[in-house]
Amino acid sequence: QVQLVESGGGLVQAGGSLRLSCAGSGIIFSSTGMGWYRQAPGKQRELVAFISVGGFTLYADSVKDRFTIFRNNAQKTVSLRMNSLKPEDTAIYYCNAGGTLRTPAGQYWGQGTQVTVSS
């Protein structure tokens, strides 16, 4: 059974930072592409960042140079460092597993963690 458990969300002021983490189990983590998606109220879920098995990364244009995705295969975690947060970054953030560089959205999802950025 695949489980993805996110942590690290919360409330932060604009300009602040947060780090999200996702712990994966039930998958061969080192062989699995990992990503972060987000969904704001009334909007579709969108890709935030993706990291491949080989460490290649993709970012949404809106978060480039502010967010960094990285993985620790030994600990089976993928993290998202978010700097210079903006109110428009407010959303539920979801961990995702199983994607590729060509198709970042994998079949496995976490339960989500709320990030709220106040102005």
Tab-separated table of C-alpha atoms in Angstrom:
chain	number	residue	atom	x	y	z
A	1	GLN	CA	0.000	0.000	0.000
A	2	VAL	CA	1.450	3.328	-1.086
A	3	GLN	CA	1.369	6.117	1.466
A	4	LEU	CA	2.504	9.693	1.023
A	5	VAL	CA	2.377	11.798	4.156
A	6	GLU	CA	2.928	15.541	3.918
A	7	SER	CA	3.979	17.848	6.710
A	8	GLY	CA	5.156	21.402	7.181
A	9	GLY	CA	2.230	23.503	6.032
A	10	GLY	CA	0.925	26.439	7.990
A	11	LEU	CA	0.331	30.155	8.096
A	12	VAL	CA	3.086	32.559	7.114
A	13	GLN	CA	3.306	36.232	6.232
A	14	ALA	CA	4.091	37.353	2.718
A	15	GLY	CA	7.824	37.273	2.123
A	16	GLY	CA	8.309	34.426	4.563
A	17	SER	CA	9.445	30.856	4.056
A	18	LEU	CA	8.113	27.367	4.641
A	19	ARG	CA	9.445	23.893	4.038
A	20	LEU	CA	7.121	21.058	3.123
A	21	SER	CA	8.136	17.435	3.450
A	22	CYS	CA	6.617	14.226	2.159
A	23	ALA	CA	7.464	10.779	3.446
A	24	GLY	CA	6.809	7.926	1.069
A	25	SER	CA	6.238	4.251	1.814
A	26	GLY	CA	5.071	1.285	-0.204
A	27	ILE	CA	7.099	2.401	-3.227
A	28	ILE	CA	10.683	1.930	-4.349
A	29	PHE	CA	11.394	5.550	-3.529
A	30	SER	CA	14.741	5.822	-5.284
A	31	SER	CA	13.130	4.661	-8.537
A	32	THR	CA	10.110	6.957	-8.345
A	33	GLY	CA	9.625	10.441	-9.721
A	34	MET	CA	8.239	12.782	-7.063
A	35	GLY	CA	6.367	16.041	-7.299
A	36	TRP	CA	4.400	18.727	-5.527
A	37	TYR	CA	1.085	20.036	-6.754
A	38	ARG	CA	-1.231	22.645	-5.314
A	39	GLN	CA	-4.869	23.544	-5.525
A	40	ALA	CA	-6.284	26.910	-4.550
A	41	PRO	CA	-10.007	27.429	-3.906
A	42	GLY	CA	-11.939	27.509	-7.163
A	43	LYS	CA	-8.906	26.572	-9.235
A	44	GLN	CA	-7.578	23.418	-10.810
A	45	ARG	CA	-4.771	21.460	-9.268
A	46	GLU	CA	-1.465	22.522	-10.806
A	47	LEU	CA	2.099	21.312	-10.867
A	48	VAL	CA	4.430	23.227	-8.586
A	49	ALA	CA	7.638	21.241	-8.875
A	50	PHE	CA	8.856	17.813	-9.926
A	51	ILE	CA	12.086	15.913	-9.395
A	52	SER	CA	12.993	12.872	-11.432
A	53	VAL	CA	14.793	9.723	-10.384
A	54	GLY	CA	17.969	11.231	-11.772
A	55	GLY	CA	17.491	14.522	-9.955
A	56	PHE	CA	16.265	16.612	-12.880
A	57	THR	CA	13.740	19.235	-11.826
A	58	LEU	CA	10.762	21.054	-13.296
A	59	TYR	CA	9.116	24.139	-11.845
A	60	ALA	CA	6.005	26.120	-12.565
A	61	ASP	CA	6.950	29.538	-13.924
A	62	SER	CA	5.197	31.180	-11.001
A	63	VAL	CA	7.546	29.602	-8.451
A	64	LYS	CA	10.872	29.518	-10.306
A	65	ASP	CA	13.702	31.088	-8.313
A	66	ARG	CA	11.568	30.997	-5.153
A	67	PHE	CA	10.880	27.302	-4.588
A	68	THR	CA	13.325	24.398	-4.524
A	69	ILE	CA	12.452	20.707	-4.638
A	70	PHE	CA	14.892	18.123	-3.369
A	71	ARG	CA	14.796	14.479	-2.426
A	72	ASN	CA	16.530	12.244	0.088
A	73	ASN	CA	16.339	8.671	-1.108
A	74	ALA	CA	17.866	7.254	2.052
A	75	GLN	CA	15.128	8.842	4.157
A	76	LYS	CA	12.483	8.350	1.440
A	77	THR	CA	11.444	11.977	1.548
A	78	VAL	CA	10.861	14.742	-0.925
A	79	SER	CA	10.826	18.326	0.267
A	80	LEU	CA	9.808	21.682	-1.088
A	81	ARG	CA	11.590	24.758	0.175
A	82	MET	CA	9.419	27.823	-0.414
A	83	ASN	CA	10.925	31.297	-0.099
A	84	SER	CA	9.531	34.765	-0.751
A	85	LEU	CA	6.004	33.465	-0.345
A	86	LYS	CA	3.141	35.442	-1.832
A	87	PRO	CA	-0.569	35.453	-0.992
A	88	GLU	CA	-1.198	33.786	-4.351
A	89	ASP	CA	0.804	30.778	-3.125
A	90	THR	CA	-2.043	30.021	-0.713
A	91	ALA	CA	-3.354	26.551	-1.516
A	92	ILE	CA	-3.486	22.954	-0.416
A	93	TYR	CA	-0.191	21.364	-1.400
A	94	TYR	CA	-0.151	17.710	-2.416
A	95	CYS	CA	2.716	15.289	-2.674
A	96	ASN	CA	2.670	13.127	-5.777
A	97	ALA	CA	4.560	9.984	-6.760
A	98	GLY	CA	5.042	8.000	-9.911
A	99	GLY	CA	5.463	10.680	-12.539
A	100	THR	CA	8.159	11.220	-15.134
A	101	LEU	CA	9.722	14.288	-16.711
A	102	ARG	CA	7.409	13.837	-19.673
A	103	THR	CA	4.341	13.174	-17.543
A	104	PRO	CA	4.987	14.592	-14.068
A	105	ALA	CA	1.630	13.584	-12.593
A	106	GLY	CA	1.960	10.149	-11.077
A	107	GLN	CA	-0.816	7.959	-9.800
A	108	TYR	CA	-0.210	8.335	-6.083
A	109	TRP	CA	-1.273	11.319	-3.985
A	110	GLY	CA	-0.899	12.428	-0.417
A	111	GLN	CA	-3.724	13.885	1.612
A	112	GLY	CA	-2.487	17.451	1.254
A	113	THR	CA	-1.254	20.148	3.591
A	114	GLN	CA	-2.597	23.691	3.808
A	115	VAL	CA	-0.331	26.637	3.116
A	116	THR	CA	-1.750	30.075	3.835
A	117	VAL	CA	0.182	33.244	3.056
A	118	SER	CA	-1.175	36.431	4.584
A	119	SER	CA	-0.592	39.832	3.044
